[in-house]
PDB file of C-alpha atoms in Angstrom:
ATOM      1  CA  MET O   1      12.694  -7.089 -21.752  1.00  0.00           C
ATOM      2  CA  ARG O   2      11.855  -9.135 -18.671  1.00  0.00           C
ATOM      3  CA  ALA O   3       8.292  -8.903 -17.342  1.00  0.00           C
ATOM      4  CA  ALA O   4       5.967 -10.817 -14.991  1.00  0.00           C
ATOM      5  CA  ILE O   5       2.972 -11.629 -17.198  1.00  0.00           C
ATOM      6  CA  ARG O   6      -0.672 -12.382 -16.439  1.00  0.00           C
ATOM      7  CA  PRO O   7      -1.480 -15.542 -18.415  1.00  0.00           C
ATOM      8  CA  GLY O   8      -4.801 -15.790 -20.235  1.00  0.00           C
ATOM      9  CA  PHE O   9      -7.641 -13.292 -20.620  1.00  0.00           C
ATOM     10  CA  PHE O  10      -8.690 -13.491 -16.998  1.00  0.00           C
ATOM     11  CA  GLY O  11      -5.106 -13.425 -15.758  1.00  0.00           C
ATOM     12  CA  GLY O  12      -5.033 -16.621 -13.741  1.00  0.00           C
ATOM     13  CA  ASN O  13      -3.329 -16.792 -10.366  1.00  0.00           C
ATOM     14  CA  LEU O  14       0.272 -17.562 -11.289  1.00  0.00           C
ATOM     15  CA  PRO O  15       2.445 -14.998 -13.062  1.00  0.00           C
ATOM     16  CA  SER O  16       5.008 -16.200 -15.556  1.00  0.00           C
ATOM     17  CA  LEU O  17       8.345 -14.536 -16.236  1.00  0.00           C
ATOM     18  CA  SER O  18       8.798 -13.526 -19.864  1.00  0.00           C
ATOM     19  CA  THR O  19      12.182 -12.477 -21.236  1.00  0.00           C
ATOM     20  CA  THR O  20      10.817 -11.456 -24.647  1.00  0.00           C
ATOM     21  CA  GLN O  21       8.209  -8.839 -23.686  1.00  0.00           C
ATOM     22  CA  ALA O  22       8.460  -5.809 -25.977  1.00  0.00           C
ATOM     23  CA  LYS O  23       9.934  -2.679 -24.416  1.00  0.00           C
ATOM     24  CA  PRO O  24       7.270   0.049 -24.216  1.00  0.00           C
ATOM     25  CA  ILE O  25       7.310   2.484 -27.123  1.00  0.00           C
ATOM     26  CA  PHE O  26       8.099   6.011 -25.972  1.00  0.00           C
ATOM     27  CA  THR O  27       8.587   9.261 -27.849  1.00  0.00           C
ATOM     28  CA  PRO O  28       8.615  12.738 -26.256  1.00  0.00           C
ATOM     29  CA  SER O  29       5.963  14.046 -28.657  1.00  0.00           C
ATOM     30  CA  THR O  30       3.452  11.206 -28.294  1.00  0.00           C
ATOM     31  CA  ASN O  31       4.016  10.907 -24.508  1.00  0.00           C
ATOM     32  CA  PRO O  32       4.215  14.619 -23.606  1.00  0.00           C
ATOM     33  CA  ASN O  33       3.397  14.236 -19.889  1.00  0.00           C
ATOM     34  CA  ASP O  34       5.097  10.882 -19.322  1.00  0.00           C
ATOM     35  CA  VAL O  35       8.539   9.567 -18.512  1.00  0.00           C
ATOM     36  CA  LEU O  36      10.224   6.319 -19.509  1.00  0.00           C
ATOM     37  CA  VAL O  37      11.690   4.635 -16.435  1.00  0.00           C
ATOM     38  CA  LYS O  38      14.273   1.872 -16.136  1.00  0.00           C
ATOM     39  CA  VAL O  39      12.796  -0.086 -13.240  1.00  0.00           C
ATOM     40  CA  LYS O  40      15.216  -1.008 -10.449  1.00  0.00           C
ATOM     41  CA  SER O  41      12.771  -2.422  -7.883  1.00  0.00           C
ATOM     42  CA  ALA O  42       9.056  -3.237  -7.781  1.00  0.00           C
ATOM     43  CA  ALA O  43       6.630  -4.200  -5.012  1.00  0.00           C
ATOM     44  CA  ILE O  44       3.354  -6.120  -5.070  1.00  0.00           C
ATOM     45  CA  ASN O  45      -0.006  -5.697  -3.365  1.00  0.00           C
ATOM     46  CA  PRO O  46      -3.061  -7.976  -2.990  1.00  0.00           C
ATOM     47  CA  VAL O  47      -4.826  -6.139  -5.808  1.00  0.00           C
ATOM     48  CA  ASP O  48      -2.151  -7.418  -8.181  1.00  0.00           C
ATOM     49  CA  TYR O  49      -3.407 -10.999  -8.095  1.00  0.00           C
ATOM     50  CA  LYS O  50      -7.081 -10.164  -7.649  1.00  0.00           C
ATOM     51  CA  LEU O  51      -7.560  -8.175 -10.866  1.00  0.00           C
ATOM     52  CA  PRO O  52      -7.873  -9.982 -14.221  1.00  0.00           C
ATOM     53  CA  LYS O  53      -5.796  -9.222 -17.281  1.00  0.00           C
ATOM     54  CA  PHE O  54      -8.576  -7.379 -19.105  1.00  0.00           C
ATOM     55  CA  VAL O  55      -8.771  -4.889 -16.215  1.00  0.00           C
ATOM     56  CA  ALA O  56      -5.165  -4.547 -15.050  1.00  0.00           C
ATOM     57  CA  GLY O  57      -3.259  -5.256 -18.269  1.00  0.00           C
ATOM     58  CA  PRO O  58      -0.731  -7.965 -19.126  1.00  0.00           C
ATOM     59  CA  ILE O  59       2.055  -6.996 -16.696  1.00  0.00           C
ATOM     60  CA  PHE O  60       1.793  -7.414 -12.929  1.00  0.00           C
ATOM     61  CA  GLY O  61       2.521  -4.718 -10.376  1.00  0.00           C
ATOM     62  CA  LEU O  62       1.845  -1.090  -9.472  1.00  0.00           C
ATOM     63  CA  ASP O  63       4.662   0.059  -7.180  1.00  0.00           C
ATOM     64  CA  PHE O  64       8.148   0.720  -8.507  1.00  0.00           C
ATOM     65  CA  SER O  65      11.330   2.726  -8.272  1.00  0.00           C
ATOM     66  CA  GLY O  66      13.852   3.389 -10.986  1.00  0.00           C
ATOM     67  CA  VAL O  67      15.764   5.880 -13.101  1.00  0.00           C
ATOM     68  CA  VAL O  68      14.278   8.194 -15.721  1.00  0.00           C
ATOM     69  CA  GLU O  69      15.631   7.375 -19.195  1.00  0.00           C
ATOM     70  CA  ASN O  70      13.494   9.713 -21.301  1.00  0.00           C
ATOM     71  CA  VAL O  71      10.984  12.527 -20.735  1.00  0.00           C
ATOM     72  CA  GLY O  72       7.947  13.852 -22.595  1.00  0.00           C
ATOM     73  CA  GLU O  73       8.179  17.220 -24.294  1.00  0.00           C
ATOM     74  CA  SER O  74       5.897  18.885 -21.711  1.00  0.00           C
ATOM     75  CA  VAL O  75       7.719  17.492 -18.666  1.00  0.00           C
ATOM     76  CA  THR O  76       9.589  20.147 -16.665  1.00  0.00           C
ATOM     77  CA  ASP O  77       9.874  18.703 -13.134  1.00  0.00           C
ATOM     78  CA  PHE O  78      11.800  15.544 -14.038  1.00  0.00           C
ATOM     79  CA  ALA O  79      14.984  14.943 -16.000  1.00  0.00           C
ATOM     80  CA  ILE O  80      16.911  12.028 -17.434  1.00  0.00           C
ATOM     81  CA  GLY O  81      18.858  10.376 -14.611  1.00  0.00           C
ATOM     82  CA  ASP O  82      16.403  11.245 -11.803  1.00  0.00           C
ATOM     83  CA  ALA O  83      15.713   8.525  -9.244  1.00  0.00           C
ATOM     84  CA  VAL O  84      11.916   8.239  -8.970  1.00  0.00           C
ATOM     85  CA  PHE O  85       9.240   6.128  -7.299  1.00  0.00           C
ATOM     86  CA  GLY O  86       5.481   5.804  -7.568  1.00  0.00           C
ATOM     87  CA  THR O  87       2.882   3.645  -9.282  1.00  0.00           C
ATOM     88  CA  THR O  88       2.337   2.771 -12.916  1.00  0.00           C
ATOM     89  CA  PRO O  89      -0.912   1.535 -14.489  1.00  0.00           C
ATOM     90  CA  THR O  90       1.015  -0.342 -17.198  1.00  0.00           C
ATOM     91  CA  GLY O  91       2.755  -2.792 -14.836  1.00  0.00           C
ATOM     92  CA  SER O  92       5.807  -2.388 -12.615  1.00  0.00           C
ATOM     93  CA  LEU O  93       7.246  -5.911 -12.679  1.00  0.00           C
ATOM     94  CA  ALA O  94       9.179  -5.247 -15.879  1.00  0.00           C
ATOM     95  CA  ASP O  95      12.513  -3.761 -16.887  1.00  0.00           C
ATOM     96  CA  TYR O  96      10.839  -0.607 -18.233  1.00  0.00           C
ATOM     97  CA  THR O  97       7.611   1.281 -17.659  1.00  0.00           C
ATOM     98  CA  VAL O  98       5.976   4.458 -18.966  1.00  0.00           C
ATOM     99  CA  VAL O  99       4.206   6.603 -16.387  1.00  0.00           C
ATOM    100  CA  ASP O 100       2.535  10.004 -16.066  1.00  0.00           C
ATOM    101  CA  THR O 101       4.606  12.347 -13.910  1.00  0.00           C
ATOM    102  CA  LYS O 102       1.570  13.036 -11.688  1.00  0.00           C
ATOM    103  CA  ARG O 103       2.017   9.525 -10.245  1.00  0.00           C
ATOM    104  CA  ILE O 104       5.702   9.745  -9.286  1.00  0.00           C
ATOM    105  CA  ALA O 105       8.141  11.707  -7.137  1.00  0.00           C
ATOM    106  CA  LYS O 106      11.899  12.042  -6.930  1.00  0.00           C
ATOM    107  CA  PHE O 107      13.978  10.691  -4.063  1.00  0.00           C
ATOM    108  CA  ARG O 108      17.577  11.043  -2.941  1.00  0.00           C
ATOM    109  CA  GLU O 109      19.619   7.885  -3.335  1.00  0.00           C
ATOM    110  CA  GLU O 110      21.647   9.037  -0.328  1.00  0.00           C
ATOM    111  CA  ASP O 111      18.506   8.696   1.807  1.00  0.00           C
ATOM    112  CA  TRP O 112      16.661   5.755   0.251  1.00  0.00           C
ATOM    113  CA  SER O 113      17.613   2.615  -1.620  1.00  0.00           C
ATOM    114  CA  PHE O 114      15.628   1.660  -4.719  1.00  0.00           C
ATOM    115  CA  LEU O 115      14.220  -1.305  -2.784  1.00  0.00           C
ATOM    116  CA  GLU O 116      13.009   0.939   0.048  1.00  0.00           C
ATOM    117  CA  ALA O 117      11.485   3.472  -2.324  1.00  0.00           C
ATOM    118  CA  ALA O 118       9.559   0.780  -4.212  1.00  0.00           C
ATOM    119  CA  ALA O 119       8.025  -0.442  -0.939  1.00  0.00           C
ATOM    120  CA  LEU O 120       6.395   2.915  -0.214  1.00  0.00           C
ATOM    121  CA  PRO O 121       3.834   4.071  -2.801  1.00  0.00           C
ATOM    122  CA  THR O 122       0.604   2.102  -2.393  1.00  0.00           C
ATOM    123  CA  ALA O 123       0.895   1.139   1.274  1.00  0.00           C
ATOM    124  CA  TYR O 124       2.102   4.494   2.562  1.00  0.00           C
ATOM    125  CA  VAL O 125       0.077   6.845   0.365  1.00  0.00           C
ATOM    126  CA  THR O 126      -3.064   4.813   1.105  1.00  0.00           C
ATOM    127  CA  SER O 127      -2.306   5.032   4.823  1.00  0.00           C
ATOM    128  CA  LEU O 128      -1.529   8.740   4.655  1.00  0.00           C
ATOM    129  CA  GLN O 129      -4.791   9.507   2.886  1.00  0.00           C
ATOM    130  CA  GLY O 130      -6.770   7.157   5.134  1.00  0.00           C
ATOM    131  CA  LEU O 131      -5.422   8.674   8.345  1.00  0.00           C
ATOM    132  CA  LYS O 132      -6.193  12.158   7.019  1.00  0.00           C
ATOM    133  CA  VAL O 133      -9.780  11.066   6.342  1.00  0.00           C
ATOM    134  CA  GLY O 134      -9.710   9.761   9.916  1.00  0.00           C
ATOM    135  CA  LYS O 135      -8.728  13.260  11.113  1.00  0.00           C
ATOM    136  CA  VAL O 136      -5.626  11.978  12.883  1.00  0.00           C
ATOM    137  CA  SER O 137      -3.539  14.731  14.426  1.00  0.00           C
ATOM    138  CA  GLU O 138      -1.424  15.533  17.476  1.00  0.00           C
ATOM    139  CA  GLY O 139      -2.795  13.647  20.472  1.00  0.00           C
ATOM    140  CA  SER O 140      -5.232  11.437  18.539  1.00  0.00           C
ATOM    141  CA  SER O 141      -6.178   7.857  19.377  1.00  0.00           C
ATOM    142  CA  VAL O 142      -5.842   5.420  16.456  1.00  0.00           C
ATOM    143  CA  LEU O 143      -6.724   1.746  16.172  1.00  0.00           C
ATOM    144  CA  ILE O 144      -4.980  -0.108  13.353  1.00  0.00           C
ATOM    145  CA  ILE O 145      -6.452  -3.511  12.484  1.00  0.00           C
ATOM    146  CA  GLY O 146      -4.113  -5.824  10.597  1.00  0.00           C
ATOM    147  CA  ALA O 147      -1.146  -3.845  11.863  1.00  0.00           C
ATOM    148  CA  SER O 148       1.699  -6.154  10.828  1.00  0.00           C
ATOM    149  CA  GLY O 149       1.003  -6.214   7.074  1.00  0.00           C
ATOM    150  CA  GLY O 150       2.260  -3.714   4.531  1.00  0.00           C
ATOM    151  CA  CYS O 151      -0.577  -1.200   4.889  1.00  0.00           C
ATOM    152  CA  GLY O 152      -0.894  -1.812   8.616  1.00  0.00           C
ATOM    153  CA  LEU O 153       2.752  -1.081   9.392  1.00  0.00           C
ATOM    154  CA  ALA O 154       2.602   1.962   7.129  1.00  0.00           C
ATOM    155  CA  ALA O 155      -0.342   3.254   9.151  1.00  0.00           C
ATOM    156  CA  VAL O 156       1.508   2.667  12.436  1.00  0.00           C
ATOM    157  CA  HIS O 157       4.523   4.604  11.144  1.00  0.00           C
ATOM    158  CA  LEU O 158       2.469   7.499   9.809  1.00  0.00           C
ATOM    159  CA  ALA O 159       0.189   7.713  12.862  1.00  0.00           C
ATOM    160  CA  LYS O 160       3.363   8.153  14.900  1.00  0.00           C
ATOM    161  CA  ALA O 161       4.617  10.813  12.500  1.00  0.00           C
ATOM    162  CA  MET O 162       1.276  12.637  12.759  1.00  0.00           C
ATOM    163  CA  GLY O 163       1.631  12.817  16.530  1.00  0.00           C
ATOM    164  CA  ALA O 164      -1.003  10.317  17.652  1.00  0.00           C
ATOM    165  CA  ASP O 165      -0.366   9.533  21.322  1.00  0.00           C
ATOM    166  CA  ARG O 166      -2.406   6.330  21.479  1.00  0.00           C
ATOM    167  CA  ILE O 167      -1.685   3.874  18.652  1.00  0.00           C
ATOM    168  CA  ILE O 168      -3.383   0.512  19.202  1.00  0.00           C
ATOM    169  CA  ALA O 169      -2.373  -2.374  16.941  1.00  0.00           C
ATOM    170  CA  ILE O 170      -4.469  -5.484  16.368  1.00  0.00           C
ATOM    171  CA  CYS O 171      -2.339  -8.374  15.144  1.00  0.00           C
ATOM    172  CA  SER O 172      -1.198 -11.840  16.188  1.00  0.00           C
ATOM    173  CA  GLY O 173       0.855 -12.328  19.330  1.00  0.00           C
ATOM    174  CA  LYS O 174       3.951 -13.302  17.353  1.00  0.00           C
ATOM    175  CA  ASN O 175       3.984  -9.859  15.718  1.00  0.00           C
ATOM    176  CA  ALA O 176       3.550  -7.851  18.912  1.00  0.00           C
ATOM    177  CA  GLN O 177       7.211  -6.848  19.147  1.00  0.00           C
ATOM    178  CA  LEU O 178       7.276  -5.883  15.480  1.00  0.00           C
ATOM    179  CA  VAL O 179       4.370  -3.428  15.724  1.00  0.00           C
ATOM    180  CA  THR O 180       5.583  -2.078  19.056  1.00  0.00           C
ATOM    181  CA  GLU O 181       8.972  -1.265  17.546  1.00  0.00           C
ATOM    182  CA  ALA O 182       7.120   0.398  14.643  1.00  0.00           C
ATOM    183  CA  GLY O 183       5.358   2.772  17.050  1.00  0.00           C
ATOM    184  CA  ALA O 184       2.309   1.049  18.533  1.00  0.00           C
ATOM    185  CA  THR O 185       1.651   1.986  22.164  1.00  0.00           C
ATOM    186  CA  GLU O 186      -0.727  -0.926  22.755  1.00  0.00           C
ATOM    187  CA  VAL O 187      -1.168  -4.352  21.143  1.00  0.00           C
ATOM    188  CA  VAL O 188      -4.320  -6.473  21.086  1.00  0.00           C
ATOM    189  CA  TYR O 189      -4.107 -10.062  19.827  1.00  0.00           C
ATOM    190  CA  TYR O 190      -6.802 -10.852  17.281  1.00  0.00           C
ATOM    191  CA  ASN O 191      -6.492 -14.602  17.976  1.00  0.00           C
ATOM    192  CA  ARG O 192      -7.358 -14.263  21.666  1.00  0.00           C
ATOM    193  CA  ASN O 193     -11.122 -13.849  21.508  1.00  0.00           C
ATOM    194  CA  GLU O 194     -11.742 -12.914  25.140  1.00  0.00           C
ATOM    195  CA  THR O 195      -9.002 -10.292  25.144  1.00  0.00           C
ATOM    196  CA  LEU O 196     -10.190  -8.854  21.840  1.00  0.00           C
ATOM    197  CA  GLN O 197     -13.799  -8.638  22.999  1.00  0.00           C
ATOM    198  CA  ALA O 198     -12.732  -7.033  26.275  1.00  0.00           C
ATOM    199  CA  PHE O 199     -10.841  -4.371  24.330  1.00  0.00           C
ATOM    200  CA  PHE O 200     -13.907  -3.525  22.225  1.00  0.00           C
ATOM    201  CA  ASP O 201     -16.143  -3.436  25.309  1.00  0.00           C
ATOM    202  CA  GLU O 202     -13.779  -1.167  27.263  1.00  0.00           C
ATOM    203  CA  ASN O 203     -13.120   1.303  24.431  1.00  0.00           C
ATOM    204  CA  GLU O 204     -16.583   2.171  23.147  1.00  0.00           C
ATOM    205  CA  GLY O 205     -16.643   5.823  22.113  1.00  0.00           C
ATOM    206  CA  LYS O 206     -12.933   6.399  22.797  1.00  0.00           C
ATOM    207  CA  ILE O 207     -11.189   6.112  19.405  1.00  0.00           C
ATOM    208  CA  GLN O 208     -10.753   8.949  16.911  1.00  0.00           C
ATOM    209  CA  CYS O 209      -9.792   6.783  13.938  1.00  0.00           C
ATOM    210  CA  VAL O 210     -10.120   3.081  13.210  1.00  0.00           C
ATOM    211  CA  TYR O 211      -7.909   2.141  10.258  1.00  0.00           C
ATOM    212  CA  ASP O 212      -9.027  -1.308   9.137  1.00  0.00           C
ATOM    213  CA  ALA O 213      -6.607  -3.161   6.858  1.00  0.00           C
ATOM    214  CA  ALA O 214      -8.075  -6.593   7.628  1.00  0.00           C
ATOM    215  CA  THR O 215     -11.824  -6.694   6.975  1.00  0.00           C
ATOM    216  CA  GLY O 216     -12.578  -8.353   3.644  1.00  0.00           C
ATOM    217  CA  SER O 217      -8.983  -9.375   3.069  1.00  0.00           C
ATOM    218  CA  ARG O 218      -8.983 -12.930   4.315  1.00  0.00           C
ATOM    219  CA  GLY O 219     -11.520 -15.564   5.298  1.00  0.00           C
ATOM    220  CA  SER O 220     -14.272 -14.341   7.586  1.00  0.00           C
ATOM    221  CA  GLU O 221     -12.495 -11.377   9.166  1.00  0.00           C
ATOM    222  CA  GLU O 222     -15.079  -8.675   9.762  1.00  0.00           C
ATOM    223  CA  TYR O 223     -14.510  -5.740  12.101  1.00  0.00           C
ATOM    224  CA  THR O 224     -16.849  -3.083  10.730  1.00  0.00           C
ATOM    225  CA  GLU O 225     -19.756  -3.301  13.162  1.00  0.00           C
ATOM    226  CA  THR O 226     -17.642  -3.564  16.297  1.00  0.00           C
ATOM    227  CA  SER O 227     -15.267  -0.862  15.068  1.00  0.00           C
ATOM    228  CA  MET O 228     -18.030   1.681  14.513  1.00  0.00           C
ATOM    229  CA  SER O 229     -18.960   1.402  18.192  1.00  0.00           C
ATOM    230  CA  LEU O 230     -15.455   2.481  19.184  1.00  0.00           C
ATOM    231  CA  LEU O 231     -15.608   5.877  17.482  1.00  0.00           C
ATOM    232  CA  ILE O 232     -15.732   9.089  19.477  1.00  0.00           C
ATOM    233  CA  PRO O 233     -19.322  10.312  19.039  1.00  0.00           C
ATOM    234  CA  ASP O 234     -19.812  12.797  16.181  1.00  0.00           C
ATOM    235  CA  SER O 235     -16.108  13.096  15.304  1.00  0.00           C
ATOM    236  CA  GLY O 236     -14.584   9.607  15.070  1.00  0.00           C
ATOM    237  CA  GLU O 237     -14.008   8.032  11.652  1.00  0.00           C
ATOM    238  CA  TYR O 238     -13.854   4.412  10.481  1.00  0.00           C
ATOM    239  CA  VAL O 239     -11.591   3.928   7.451  1.00  0.00           C
ATOM    240  CA  GLN O 240     -11.488   0.562   5.668  1.00  0.00           C
ATOM    241  CA  LEU O 241      -9.346  -0.646   2.778  1.00  0.00           C
ATOM    242  CA  ASN O 242     -11.572  -3.536   1.729  1.00  0.00           C
ATOM    243  CA  GLY O 243     -14.947  -5.071   2.382  1.00  0.00           C
ATOM    244  CA  SER O 244     -17.743  -7.226   1.065  1.00  0.00           C
ATOM    245  CA  THR O 245     -19.275  -6.763  -2.374  1.00  0.00           C
ATOM    246  CA  SER O 246     -22.153  -4.851  -0.788  1.00  0.00           C
ATOM    247  CA  VAL O 247     -19.716  -2.447   0.863  1.00  0.00           C
ATOM    248  CA  TRP O 248     -18.028  -1.737  -2.479  1.00  0.00           C
ATOM    249  CA  VAL O 249     -21.404  -1.180  -4.141  1.00  0.00           C
ATOM    250  CA  LYS O 250     -22.611   1.103  -1.349  1.00  0.00           C
ATOM    251  CA  GLY O 251     -19.305   2.937  -1.117  1.00  0.00           C
ATOM    252  CA  LEU O 252     -18.400   3.464  -4.769  1.00  0.00           C
ATOM    253  CA  MET O 253     -21.635   3.275  -6.736  1.00  0.00           C
ATOM    254  CA  LEU O 254     -24.367   4.355  -4.341  1.00  0.00           C
ATOM    255  CA  LYS O 255     -22.323   6.577  -1.998  1.00  0.00           C
ATOM    256  CA  ARG O 256     -24.441   5.286   0.869  1.00  0.00           C
ATOM    257  CA  LEU O 257     -22.069   4.034   3.528  1.00  0.00           C
ATOM    258  CA  ALA O 258     -22.943   4.769   7.127  1.00  0.00           C
ATOM    259  CA  GLN O 259     -22.071   8.149   8.535  1.00  0.00           C
ATOM    260  CA  HIS O 260     -18.371   8.238   9.546  1.00  0.00           C
ATOM    261  CA  GLN O 261     -17.634   5.077   7.521  1.00  0.00           C
ATOM    262  CA  HIS O 262     -15.176   5.446   4.631  1.00  0.00           C
ATOM    263  CA  LEU O 263     -13.884   3.110   1.924  1.00  0.00           C
ATOM    264  CA  ILE O 264     -10.497   4.315   0.672  1.00  0.00           C
ATOM    265  CA  LEU O 265      -9.365   4.306  -2.945  1.00  0.00           C
ATOM    266  CA  THR O 266      -5.808   5.569  -3.272  1.00  0.00           C
ATOM    267  CA  ASP O 267      -5.254   8.787  -5.222  1.00  0.00           C
ATOM    268  CA  MET O 268      -1.587   8.495  -6.167  1.00  0.00           C
ATOM    269  CA  ASN O 269       0.065  11.890  -6.543  1.00  0.00           C
ATOM    270  CA  THR O 270       3.447  13.580  -6.275  1.00  0.00           C
ATOM    271  CA  ALA O 271       2.635  15.710  -3.226  1.00  0.00           C
ATOM    272  CA  ASP O 272       1.585  12.757  -1.060  1.00  0.00           C
ATOM    273  CA  LEU O 273       4.588  10.690  -2.150  1.00  0.00           C
ATOM    274  CA  GLU O 274       6.830  13.550  -1.080  1.00  0.00           C
ATOM    275  CA  GLU O 275       4.959  13.891   2.220  1.00  0.00           C
ATOM    276  CA  VAL O 276       5.511  10.194   2.924  1.00  0.00           C
ATOM    277  CA  LEU O 277       9.273  10.646   2.507  1.00  0.00           C
ATOM    278  CA  LEU O 278       9.325  13.664   4.804  1.00  0.00           C
ATOM    279  CA  SER O 279       7.155  11.983   7.450  1.00  0.00           C
ATOM    280  CA  LEU O 280       9.307   8.859   7.599  1.00  0.00           C
ATOM    281  CA  LYS O 281      12.492  10.895   7.687  1.00  0.00           C
ATOM    282  CA  GLU O 282      11.147  12.878  10.659  1.00  0.00           C
ATOM    283  CA  ILE O 283      10.720   9.710  12.715  1.00  0.00           C
ATOM    284  CA  ASN O 284      13.790   7.980  11.213  1.00  0.00           C
ATOM    285  CA  VAL O 285      11.880   4.965   9.883  1.00  0.00           C
ATOM    286  CA  LYS O 286      12.334   2.738   6.845  1.00  0.00           C
ATOM    287  CA  PRO O 287       9.797   0.217   5.475  1.00  0.00           C
ATOM    288  CA  LEU O 288      10.025  -3.431   6.462  1.00  0.00           C
ATOM    289  CA  MET O 289      10.691  -5.526   3.355  1.00  0.00           C
ATOM    290  CA  ASN O 290      10.824  -9.088   2.091  1.00  0.00           C
ATOM    291  CA  VAL O 291      13.244  -8.836  -0.845  1.00  0.00           C
ATOM    292  CA  MET O 292      12.890 -11.368  -3.664  1.00  0.00           C
ATOM    293  CA  PRO O 293      14.974 -11.971  -6.802  1.00  0.00           C
ATOM    294  CA  PHE O 294      13.295 -11.238 -10.119  1.00  0.00           C
ATOM    295  CA  THR O 295      13.359 -14.857 -11.285  1.00  0.00           C
ATOM    296  CA  GLU O 296      10.640 -17.421 -12.004  1.00  0.00           C
ATOM    297  CA  GLU O 297      11.236 -18.964  -8.575  1.00  0.00           C
ATOM    298  CA  GLY O 298      11.428 -15.598  -6.833  1.00  0.00           C
ATOM    299  CA  ILE O 299       8.172 -14.392  -8.383  1.00  0.00           C
ATOM    300  CA  LYS O 300       6.364 -17.579  -7.357  1.00  0.00           C
ATOM    301  CA  GLU O 301       7.682 -17.344  -3.802  1.00  0.00           C
ATOM    302  CA  GLY O 302       6.722 -13.686  -3.552  1.00  0.00           C
ATOM    303  CA  PHE O 303       3.149 -14.185  -4.762  1.00  0.00           C
ATOM    304  CA  ASP O 304       2.691 -17.294  -2.602  1.00  0.00           C
ATOM    305  CA  LEU O 305       3.765 -15.251   0.406  1.00  0.00           C
ATOM    306  CA  LEU O 306       1.448 -12.395  -0.563  1.00  0.00           C
ATOM    307  CA  LYS O 307      -1.534 -14.736  -0.931  1.00  0.00           C
ATOM    308  CA  SER O 308      -0.852 -16.297   2.443  1.00  0.00           C
ATOM    309  CA  ARG O 309      -1.868 -12.969   4.026  1.00  0.00           C
ATOM    310  CA  ARG O 310       0.773 -13.585   6.670  1.00  0.00           C
ATOM    311  CA  THR O 311       3.368 -11.222   5.259  1.00  0.00           C
ATOM    312  CA  LYS O 312       5.224  -8.874   7.568  1.00  0.00           C
ATOM    313  CA  GLY O 313       5.790  -5.645   5.653  1.00  0.00           C
ATOM    314  CA  LYS O 314       6.136  -5.383   1.885  1.00  0.00           C
ATOM    315  CA  ILE O 315       7.262  -7.874  -0.768  1.00  0.00           C
ATOM    316  CA  VAL O 316       9.772  -6.207  -3.084  1.00  0.00           C
ATOM    317  CA  PHE O 317      11.537  -7.585  -6.162  1.00  0.00           C
ATOM    318  CA  ASP O 318      15.069  -6.585  -7.070  1.00  0.00           C
ATOM    319  CA  LEU O 319      15.234  -5.942 -10.826  1.00  0.00           C
ATOM    320  CA  SER O 320      18.656  -4.312 -10.848  1.00  0.00           C
TER     321      SER O 320
END
């Protein structure tokens, strides 16, 4: 089968397209809780090029959509022929993948294309869980930093679906219209220092949730300290997707982040995938995508774009 492979033990930076990768072995008795999926589309995330082969496995990718071709003997909620989407720990940039049913959900092909469904899992489930940690609800104020990327746009969409009445997006000026059309009520340009500082000065103690998709992701971007000052006293929450090594150590190993500071690790599950579909349908929104062919050239272009950190929306490969 075709598959985008991590070269070498440590993975390297450039995936290579193999056409001779062995199809995963699947039998209903030895994979009782799994399904075998023919992948139709797959999306990539920054974690895909940051993790080495010995951690993430030989095949790139987490997010996918496809059609169930076989089911484990204990599987009751999925059947052969179902259109499904979710994440797979064995690599999504391949013609086939085997995945536990706890990590996937069904979708209606009348409502969603395979490309659209593949764009949803990591970005939208992460945003859903992060905004819930941020206690976002009807009438909330939400600041989304890095609002034009995959996770940022997902957070804008879902904050709107949750009923937030003040959705502030931090992004570049060229992406202002994009985030406004997605649901932002205000836009602050990160590359205009005086304007950005004025926003932080004027909004101390006024924001319920800061959803930070930028800190730790590129260069010297760091919003943690200034963001914490924006939180409504005693109830506001700062939710970050990335951070320095010390933040990861404090957050995951020591459990000693500051009060109201949260580092999000996505817990992929069927219920949240289904909630994402319902939330987006309620506000009549589809994910913004950059669709790439599943070729050597297409894979290189897609990963180069991802590494540039200037992507608008999600990068999705068409494997059909």
